[in-house]
């Protein structure tokens, strides 16, 4: 549902002149409602595109109670709620009927070097570090934000409406990698959820002995 994925989906289908490219939506259960609405709109606009939703059967808050909330240093949520379910989907379709040979997948990602120092190390093609059956191709690896938006405007592509609210990224609404700007917008558009999440973090900080627990949370040290 992010702008980079929107562009990659269009580029790949245009380049290969075919619509039967399997799309997989990793629904983390922490998606913004605008993302869920975008996925519905995409499927309506592209009825011939095969589409699978990969979703975990785990409960995010229950896991937070057991192992603590995810952090930038330990983003355990990605493996459990995104790459894990996607890997299960791929494994389920990776063995052709009547054979024991596992198929390999060429997967197109919207990864861009500009996004982070970590993603800058991937390259235009790479082996997936989390899903062993994947070879990853990143068609827009060297693109800037400007390139992405110009492509979207030129092709008149439908986008996630969260961008029109001011969000610069549309991942999980409570991600530890969210910027102060995203959290500010959450206070406006996801006020109740943001309040409950912050109260949870306050309680967690108190449990681990943080005397300045509000500063610890509000300044993003968690």
Short mmCIF file of N, CA, C and O in Angstrom, two decimals, residues 1-112:
data_model
loop_
_atom_site.label_atom_id
_atom_site.label_comp_id
_atom_site.label_asym_id
_atom_site.label_seq_id
_atom_site.Cartn_x
_atom_site.Cartn_y
_atom_site.Cartn_z
N UNK A 1 0.79 -1.23 0.00
CA UNK A 1 0.00 0.00 0.00
C UNK A 1 0.81 1.27 0.00
O UNK A 1 0.27 2.36 -0.11
N UNK A 2 2.15 1.15 0.14
CA UNK A 2 3.02 2.31 0.11
C UNK A 2 3.29 2.76 -1.33
O UNK A 2 3.13 1.99 -2.27
N UNK A 3 3.72 4.01 -1.47
CA UNK A 3 3.91 4.58 -2.81
C UNK A 3 4.94 3.80 -3.63
O UNK A 3 4.79 3.65 -4.85
N UNK A 4 5.99 3.30 -2.99
CA UNK A 4 7.02 2.56 -3.72
C UNK A 4 6.47 1.25 -4.28
O UNK A 4 6.78 0.86 -5.42
N UNK A 5 5.65 0.57 -3.49
CA UNK A 5 5.04 -0.68 -3.96
C UNK A 5 4.06 -0.41 -5.09
O UNK A 5 3.93 -1.21 -6.03
N UNK A 6 3.34 0.71 -4.99
CA UNK A 6 2.40 1.10 -6.04
C UNK A 6 3.14 1.24 -7.38
O UNK A 6 2.70 0.74 -8.41
N UNK A 7 4.29 1.92 -7.35
CA UNK A 7 5.08 2.16 -8.55
C UNK A 7 5.66 0.85 -9.09
O UNK A 7 5.60 0.58 -10.30
N UNK A 8 6.23 0.04 -8.21
CA UNK A 8 6.84 -1.22 -8.65
C UNK A 8 5.79 -2.14 -9.29
O UNK A 8 6.05 -2.78 -10.32
N UNK A 9 4.61 -2.22 -8.70
CA UNK A 9 3.55 -3.03 -9.26
C UNK A 9 3.24 -2.60 -10.69
O UNK A 9 3.12 -3.43 -11.61
N UNK A 10 3.14 -1.30 -10.89
CA UNK A 10 2.82 -0.79 -12.23
C UNK A 10 3.96 -1.01 -13.21
O UNK A 10 3.75 -1.44 -14.35
N UNK A 11 5.19 -0.73 -12.76
CA UNK A 11 6.36 -0.89 -13.64
C UNK A 11 6.52 -2.34 -14.11
O UNK A 11 6.73 -2.59 -15.29
N UNK A 12 6.40 -3.28 -13.19
CA UNK A 12 6.60 -4.69 -13.53
C UNK A 12 5.54 -5.16 -14.52
O UNK A 12 5.84 -5.83 -15.51
N UNK A 13 4.29 -4.80 -14.26
CA UNK A 13 3.21 -5.24 -15.16
C UNK A 13 3.31 -4.57 -16.53
O UNK A 13 3.00 -5.19 -17.55
N UNK A 14 3.78 -3.33 -16.55
CA UNK A 14 3.98 -2.64 -17.83
C UNK A 14 5.14 -3.27 -18.61
O UNK A 14 5.04 -3.52 -19.81
N UNK A 15 6.23 -3.53 -17.90
CA UNK A 15 7.44 -4.05 -18.55
C UNK A 15 7.23 -5.45 -19.11
O UNK A 15 7.74 -5.79 -20.18
N UNK A 16 6.48 -6.27 -18.38
CA UNK A 16 6.26 -7.65 -18.82
C UNK A 16 5.00 -7.82 -19.66
O UNK A 16 4.72 -8.91 -20.15
N UNK A 17 4.23 -6.72 -19.80
CA UNK A 17 2.99 -6.74 -20.59
C UNK A 17 2.05 -7.86 -20.15
O UNK A 17 1.49 -8.59 -20.98
N UNK A 18 1.90 -8.01 -18.84
CA UNK A 18 1.00 -9.05 -18.32
C UNK A 18 0.52 -8.64 -16.93
O UNK A 18 1.22 -7.99 -16.17
N UNK A 19 -0.70 -9.06 -16.61
CA UNK A 19 -1.31 -8.72 -15.33
C UNK A 19 -1.30 -9.87 -14.34
O UNK A 19 -1.66 -9.69 -13.18
N UNK A 20 -0.88 -11.06 -14.77
CA UNK A 20 -0.97 -12.23 -13.89
C UNK A 20 0.25 -12.38 -12.98
O UNK A 20 0.70 -13.49 -12.70
N UNK A 21 0.77 -11.25 -12.50
CA UNK A 21 1.88 -11.27 -11.55
C UNK A 21 1.29 -11.33 -10.14
O UNK A 21 0.54 -10.44 -9.74
N UNK A 22 1.62 -12.37 -9.41
CA UNK A 22 1.06 -12.55 -8.07
C UNK A 22 1.45 -11.40 -7.15
O UNK A 22 2.62 -11.06 -7.01
N UNK A 23 0.45 -10.80 -6.51
CA UNK A 23 0.66 -9.74 -5.52
C UNK A 23 0.37 -10.31 -4.14
O UNK A 23 -0.67 -10.97 -3.94
N UNK A 24 1.27 -10.07 -3.21
CA UNK A 24 1.06 -10.52 -1.83
C UNK A 24 1.06 -9.32 -0.89
O UNK A 24 2.01 -8.54 -0.87
N UNK A 25 -0.01 -9.18 -0.14
CA UNK A 25 -0.13 -8.10 0.84
C UNK A 25 0.15 -8.66 2.23
O UNK A 25 -0.59 -9.49 2.73
N UNK A 26 1.25 -8.23 2.83
CA UNK A 26 1.58 -8.66 4.18
C UNK A 26 0.82 -7.81 5.20
O UNK A 26 1.29 -6.76 5.61
N UNK A 27 -0.37 -8.26 5.56
CA UNK A 27 -1.21 -7.53 6.51
C UNK A 27 -0.72 -7.80 7.93
O UNK A 27 -0.94 -8.87 8.48
N UNK A 28 -0.07 -6.83 8.52
CA UNK A 28 0.52 -7.00 9.85
C UNK A 28 -0.50 -6.94 10.98
O UNK A 28 -0.14 -7.17 12.14
N UNK A 29 -1.75 -6.64 10.65
CA UNK A 29 -2.84 -6.39 11.61
C UNK A 29 -2.66 -5.06 12.33
O UNK A 29 -3.46 -4.71 13.21
N UNK A 30 -1.61 -4.32 11.98
CA UNK A 30 -1.36 -3.00 12.57
C UNK A 30 -1.39 -1.93 11.47
O UNK A 30 -0.83 -0.85 11.63
N UNK A 31 -2.05 -2.27 10.37
CA UNK A 31 -2.09 -1.36 9.23
C UNK A 31 -3.02 -0.17 9.52
O UNK A 31 -3.99 -0.29 10.26
N UNK A 32 -2.70 0.94 8.88
CA UNK A 32 -3.59 2.09 8.94
C UNK A 32 -4.86 1.76 8.15
O UNK A 32 -4.82 1.02 7.17
N UNK A 33 -5.98 2.33 8.58
CA UNK A 33 -7.24 2.03 7.88
C UNK A 33 -7.20 2.51 6.43
O UNK A 33 -7.84 1.92 5.55
N UNK A 34 -6.41 3.56 6.17
CA UNK A 34 -6.26 4.04 4.79
C UNK A 34 -5.57 2.99 3.91
O UNK A 34 -5.86 2.88 2.72
N UNK A 35 -4.66 2.22 4.50
CA UNK A 35 -3.98 1.16 3.75
C UNK A 35 -4.95 0.04 3.39
O UNK A 35 -4.96 -0.45 2.26
N UNK A 36 -5.78 -0.36 4.34
CA UNK A 36 -6.77 -1.40 4.08
C UNK A 36 -7.73 -0.95 2.97
O UNK A 36 -8.08 -1.73 2.07
N UNK A 37 -8.13 0.32 3.02
CA UNK A 37 -9.02 0.85 1.99
C UNK A 37 -8.32 0.88 0.63
O UNK A 37 -8.94 0.60 -0.41
N UNK A 38 -7.02 1.22 0.63
CA UNK A 38 -6.28 1.23 -0.63
C UNK A 38 -6.24 -0.16 -1.26
O UNK A 38 -6.42 -0.32 -2.47
N UNK A 39 -5.99 -1.18 -0.44
CA UNK A 39 -5.92 -2.56 -0.94
C UNK A 39 -7.25 -2.95 -1.58
O UNK A 39 -7.29 -3.58 -2.65
N UNK A 40 -8.35 -2.58 -0.94
CA UNK A 40 -9.68 -2.87 -1.50
C UNK A 40 -9.85 -2.19 -2.85
O UNK A 40 -10.35 -2.79 -3.81
N UNK A 41 -9.42 -0.93 -2.93
CA UNK A 41 -9.54 -0.18 -4.18
C UNK A 41 -8.67 -0.79 -5.27
O UNK A 41 -9.07 -0.88 -6.44
N UNK A 42 -7.45 -1.21 -4.90
CA UNK A 42 -6.54 -1.82 -5.87
C UNK A 42 -7.15 -3.07 -6.48
O UNK A 42 -7.09 -3.29 -7.70
N UNK A 43 -7.74 -3.90 -5.64
CA UNK A 43 -8.32 -5.15 -6.13
C UNK A 43 -9.52 -4.88 -7.05
O UNK A 43 -9.73 -5.60 -8.03
N UNK A 44 -10.28 -3.83 -6.74
CA UNK A 44 -11.41 -3.47 -7.61
C UNK A 44 -10.92 -2.96 -8.96
O UNK A 44 -11.49 -3.27 -10.01
N UNK A 45 -9.86 -2.15 -8.94
CA UNK A 45 -9.33 -1.57 -10.17
C UNK A 45 -8.56 -2.58 -11.02
O UNK A 45 -8.40 -2.40 -12.23
N UNK A 46 -8.07 -3.65 -10.37
CA UNK A 46 -7.24 -4.65 -11.06
C UNK A 46 -7.77 -6.06 -10.82
O UNK A 46 -7.10 -6.89 -10.19
N UNK A 47 -8.98 -6.35 -11.31
CA UNK A 47 -9.60 -7.65 -11.01
C UNK A 47 -8.86 -8.84 -11.58
O UNK A 47 -9.04 -9.97 -11.10
N UNK A 48 -8.00 -8.63 -12.58
CA UNK A 48 -7.29 -9.76 -13.19
C UNK A 48 -5.96 -10.06 -12.52
O UNK A 48 -5.27 -11.02 -12.88
N UNK A 49 -5.58 -9.22 -11.54
CA UNK A 49 -4.31 -9.43 -10.84
C UNK A 49 -4.52 -10.43 -9.69
O UNK A 49 -5.34 -10.19 -8.80
N UNK A 50 -3.80 -11.57 -9.69
CA UNK A 50 -3.92 -12.52 -8.57
C UNK A 50 -3.40 -11.90 -7.28
O UNK A 50 -2.33 -11.29 -7.27
N UNK A 51 -4.15 -12.05 -6.21
CA UNK A 51 -3.86 -11.31 -4.98
C UNK A 51 -4.04 -12.22 -3.78
O UNK A 51 -5.07 -12.87 -3.64
N UNK A 52 -3.03 -12.28 -2.92
CA UNK A 52 -3.10 -13.07 -1.69
C UNK A 52 -2.78 -12.18 -0.49
O UNK A 52 -1.85 -11.37 -0.55
N UNK A 53 -3.55 -12.33 0.56
CA UNK A 53 -3.28 -11.59 1.79
C UNK A 53 -2.63 -12.54 2.80
O UNK A 53 -3.19 -13.59 3.13
N UNK A 54 -1.43 -12.18 3.25
CA UNK A 54 -0.71 -12.98 4.24
C UNK A 54 -0.86 -12.31 5.60
O UNK A 54 -0.46 -11.16 5.78
N UNK A 55 -1.44 -13.03 6.55
CA UNK A 55 -1.69 -12.43 7.87
C UNK A 55 -1.36 -13.44 8.97
O UNK A 55 -1.63 -14.63 8.84
N UNK A 56 -0.76 -12.95 10.04
CA UNK A 56 -0.38 -13.81 11.17
C UNK A 56 -1.59 -14.11 12.05
O UNK A 56 -2.53 -13.31 12.14
N UNK A 57 -1.55 -15.26 12.71
CA UNK A 57 -2.62 -15.59 13.66
C UNK A 57 -2.25 -15.19 15.08
O UNK A 57 -2.96 -15.49 16.04
N UNK A 58 -1.11 -14.51 15.24
CA UNK A 58 -0.65 -14.07 16.57
C UNK A 58 -1.31 -12.74 16.95
O UNK A 58 -1.76 -11.96 16.09
N UNK A 59 -1.36 -12.46 18.24
CA UNK A 59 -1.92 -11.20 18.74
C UNK A 59 -0.77 -10.28 19.17
O UNK A 59 0.04 -10.66 20.02
N UNK A 60 -0.69 -9.12 18.58
CA UNK A 60 0.42 -8.20 18.82
C UNK A 60 0.56 -7.82 20.29
O UNK A 60 1.64 -7.88 20.88
N UNK A 61 -0.54 -7.42 20.93
CA UNK A 61 -0.46 -6.95 22.32
C UNK A 61 -0.11 -8.09 23.28
O UNK A 61 0.59 -7.87 24.26
N UNK A 62 -0.58 -9.28 22.97
CA UNK A 62 -0.22 -10.43 23.82
C UNK A 62 1.29 -10.67 23.78
O UNK A 62 1.91 -10.96 24.82
N UNK A 63 1.87 -10.55 22.60
CA UNK A 63 3.32 -10.74 22.47
C UNK A 63 4.08 -9.61 23.15
O UNK A 63 5.15 -9.83 23.74
N UNK A 64 3.55 -8.40 23.07
CA UNK A 64 4.18 -7.27 23.77
C UNK A 64 4.22 -7.53 25.27
O UNK A 64 5.21 -7.21 25.95
N UNK A 65 3.15 -8.13 25.80
CA UNK A 65 3.10 -8.45 27.24
C UNK A 65 4.17 -9.48 27.60
O UNK A 65 4.76 -9.44 28.69
N UNK A 66 4.44 -10.41 26.68
CA UNK A 66 5.38 -11.49 26.97
C UNK A 66 6.83 -11.07 26.79
O UNK A 66 7.69 -11.44 27.60
N UNK A 67 7.12 -10.32 25.71
CA UNK A 67 8.53 -10.03 25.40
C UNK A 67 8.86 -8.55 25.32
O UNK A 67 9.98 -8.18 25.00
N UNK A 68 7.88 -7.72 25.61
CA UNK A 68 8.11 -6.27 25.55
C UNK A 68 7.81 -5.73 24.16
O UNK A 68 7.87 -6.47 23.17
N UNK A 69 7.49 -4.45 24.06
CA UNK A 69 7.19 -3.86 22.76
C UNK A 69 8.41 -3.87 21.84
O UNK A 69 9.55 -3.85 22.31
N UNK A 70 8.19 -3.93 20.53
CA UNK A 70 9.32 -3.91 19.59
C UNK A 70 10.06 -2.58 19.66
O UNK A 70 9.47 -1.55 20.00
N UNK A 71 11.34 -2.61 19.34
CA UNK A 71 12.15 -1.39 19.35
C UNK A 71 12.91 -1.31 18.02
O UNK A 71 12.89 -2.24 17.21
N UNK A 72 13.62 -0.22 17.83
CA UNK A 72 14.41 -0.09 16.60
C UNK A 72 15.55 -1.11 16.58
O UNK A 72 15.96 -1.57 15.53
N UNK A 73 16.06 -1.46 17.75
CA UNK A 73 17.16 -2.43 17.84
C UNK A 73 16.65 -3.86 17.76
O UNK A 73 17.37 -4.77 17.39
N UNK A 74 15.39 -4.07 18.15
CA UNK A 74 14.82 -5.41 18.16
C UNK A 74 13.39 -5.37 17.62
O UNK A 74 12.42 -5.42 18.36
N UNK A 75 13.29 -5.27 16.30
CA UNK A 75 11.96 -5.18 15.67
C UNK A 75 11.44 -6.58 15.37
O UNK A 75 11.29 -6.98 14.21
N UNK A 76 11.18 -7.33 16.46
CA UNK A 76 10.70 -8.70 16.33
C UNK A 76 9.37 -8.80 15.58
O UNK A 76 9.03 -9.84 15.01
N UNK A 77 8.63 -7.72 15.57
CA UNK A 77 7.31 -7.72 14.93
C UNK A 77 7.38 -7.99 13.43
O UNK A 77 6.48 -8.60 12.85
N UNK A 78 8.45 -7.54 12.77
CA UNK A 78 8.57 -7.72 11.32
C UNK A 78 8.59 -9.20 10.93
O UNK A 78 7.92 -9.62 9.99
N UNK A 79 9.36 -9.98 11.67
CA UNK A 79 9.46 -11.40 11.37
C UNK A 79 8.15 -12.13 11.65
O UNK A 79 7.74 -13.01 10.88
N UNK A 80 7.49 -11.77 12.73
CA UNK A 80 6.28 -12.49 13.14
C UNK A 80 5.06 -12.06 12.34
O UNK A 80 4.22 -12.89 11.97
N UNK A 81 4.96 -10.78 12.04
CA UNK A 81 3.74 -10.26 11.42
C UNK A 81 3.85 -9.93 9.94
O UNK A 81 2.84 -9.65 9.30
N UNK A 82 5.07 -9.95 9.37
CA UNK A 82 5.19 -9.63 7.95
C UNK A 82 5.93 -10.72 7.17
O UNK A 82 5.33 -11.47 6.41
N UNK A 83 7.24 -10.82 7.37
CA UNK A 83 8.01 -11.78 6.57
C UNK A 83 7.61 -13.23 6.88
O UNK A 83 7.62 -14.09 5.99
N UNK A 84 7.25 -13.51 8.13
CA UNK A 84 6.83 -14.86 8.52
C UNK A 84 5.60 -15.34 7.75
O UNK A 84 5.63 -16.38 7.09
N UNK A 85 4.48 -14.59 7.83
CA UNK A 85 3.27 -14.99 7.08
C UNK A 85 3.49 -15.05 5.57
O UNK A 85 2.96 -15.93 4.89
N UNK A 86 4.29 -14.10 5.03
CA UNK A 86 4.57 -14.12 3.58
C UNK A 86 5.35 -15.38 3.22
O UNK A 86 5.08 -16.03 2.21
N UNK A 87 6.32 -15.74 4.06
CA UNK A 87 7.11 -16.95 3.84
C UNK A 87 6.22 -18.19 3.85
O UNK A 87 6.39 -19.11 3.04
N UNK A 88 5.25 -18.21 4.75
CA UNK A 88 4.33 -19.35 4.83
C UNK A 88 3.50 -19.47 3.56
O UNK A 88 3.25 -20.58 3.06
N UNK A 89 3.08 -18.32 3.02
CA UNK A 89 2.31 -18.33 1.77
C UNK A 89 3.16 -18.89 0.64
O UNK A 89 2.73 -19.74 -0.14
N UNK A 90 4.40 -18.41 0.54
CA UNK A 90 5.29 -18.87 -0.52
C UNK A 90 5.60 -20.36 -0.39
O UNK A 90 5.64 -21.09 -1.38
N UNK A 91 5.83 -20.80 0.85
CA UNK A 91 6.13 -22.22 1.06
C UNK A 91 4.96 -23.10 0.66
O UNK A 91 5.14 -24.21 0.16
N UNK A 92 3.74 -22.59 0.89
CA UNK A 92 2.55 -23.37 0.58
C UNK A 92 2.38 -23.58 -0.93
O UNK A 92 1.76 -24.56 -1.35
N UNK A 93 2.94 -22.68 -1.74
CA UNK A 93 2.79 -22.81 -3.19
C UNK A 93 4.12 -23.12 -3.89
O UNK A 93 4.19 -23.11 -5.11
N UNK A 94 5.15 -23.41 -3.10
CA UNK A 94 6.48 -23.58 -3.69
C UNK A 94 6.80 -24.99 -4.14
O UNK A 94 7.81 -25.22 -4.80
N UNK A 95 5.95 -25.95 -3.77
CA UNK A 95 6.19 -27.33 -4.19
C UNK A 95 5.18 -27.72 -5.26
O UNK A 95 4.01 -27.94 -4.94
N UNK A 96 5.58 -27.79 -6.53
CA UNK A 96 4.66 -28.19 -7.59
C UNK A 96 4.06 -29.56 -7.29
O UNK A 96 4.72 -30.42 -6.71
N UNK A 97 2.80 -29.76 -7.71
CA UNK A 97 2.11 -31.02 -7.44
C UNK A 97 2.89 -32.20 -8.05
O UNK A 97 3.31 -32.16 -9.20
N UNK A 98 3.10 -33.22 -7.21
CA UNK A 98 3.76 -34.43 -7.69
C UNK A 98 5.27 -34.39 -7.67
O UNK A 98 5.92 -35.32 -8.12
N UNK A 99 5.85 -33.30 -7.14
CA UNK A 99 7.31 -33.21 -7.07
C UNK A 99 7.73 -32.85 -5.66
O UNK A 99 6.95 -32.40 -4.84
N UNK A 100 9.02 -33.08 -5.40
CA UNK A 100 9.58 -32.71 -4.10
C UNK A 100 10.56 -31.55 -4.24
O UNK A 100 11.23 -31.16 -3.30
N UNK A 101 10.64 -31.02 -5.45
CA UNK A 101 11.56 -29.92 -5.72
C UNK A 101 10.90 -28.59 -5.37
O UNK A 101 9.83 -28.28 -5.86
N UNK A 102 11.57 -27.82 -4.53
CA UNK A 102 11.01 -26.54 -4.10
C UNK A 102 11.27 -25.45 -5.15
O UNK A 102 12.38 -25.30 -5.65
N UNK A 103 10.23 -24.71 -5.47
CA UNK A 103 10.37 -23.62 -6.44
C UNK A 103 11.06 -22.42 -5.81
O UNK A 103 10.98 -22.20 -4.59
N UNK A 104 11.74 -21.65 -6.64
CA UNK A 104 12.31 -20.38 -6.22
C UNK A 104 11.45 -19.25 -6.79
O UNK A 104 10.85 -19.39 -7.85
N UNK A 105 11.42 -18.14 -6.10
CA UNK A 105 10.58 -17.03 -6.51
C UNK A 105 11.43 -15.80 -6.81
O UNK A 105 12.35 -15.48 -6.07
N UNK A 106 11.09 -15.13 -7.90
CA UNK A 106 11.65 -13.82 -8.17
C UNK A 106 10.63 -12.81 -7.66
O UNK A 106 9.50 -12.75 -8.15
N UNK A 107 11.02 -12.07 -6.65
CA UNK A 107 10.10 -11.15 -5.99
C UNK A 107 10.53 -9.71 -6.24
O UNK A 107 11.70 -9.37 -6.07
N UNK A 108 9.57 -8.87 -6.62
CA UNK A 108 9.87 -7.46 -6.87
C UNK A 108 9.48 -6.64 -5.64
O UNK A 108 8.33 -6.68 -5.20
N UNK A 109 10.46 -5.90 -5.11
CA UNK A 109 10.24 -5.07 -3.92
C UNK A 109 10.41 -3.59 -4.27
O UNK A 109 11.14 -3.23 -5.20
N UNK A 110 9.75 -2.75 -3.47
CA UNK A 110 9.88 -1.31 -3.63
C UNK A 110 10.99 -0.73 -2.77
O UNK A 110 10.86 0.40 -2.27
N UNK A 111 12.06 -1.47 -2.58
CA UNK A 111 13.18 -0.99 -1.75
C UNK A 111 13.95 0.09 -2.51
O UNK A 111 14.24 -0.05 -3.69
N UNK A 112 14.31 1.18 -1.79
CA UNK A 112 15.10 2.25 -2.39
C UNK A 112 16.28 2.59 -1.48
O UNK A 112 16.14 2.63 -0.25
#
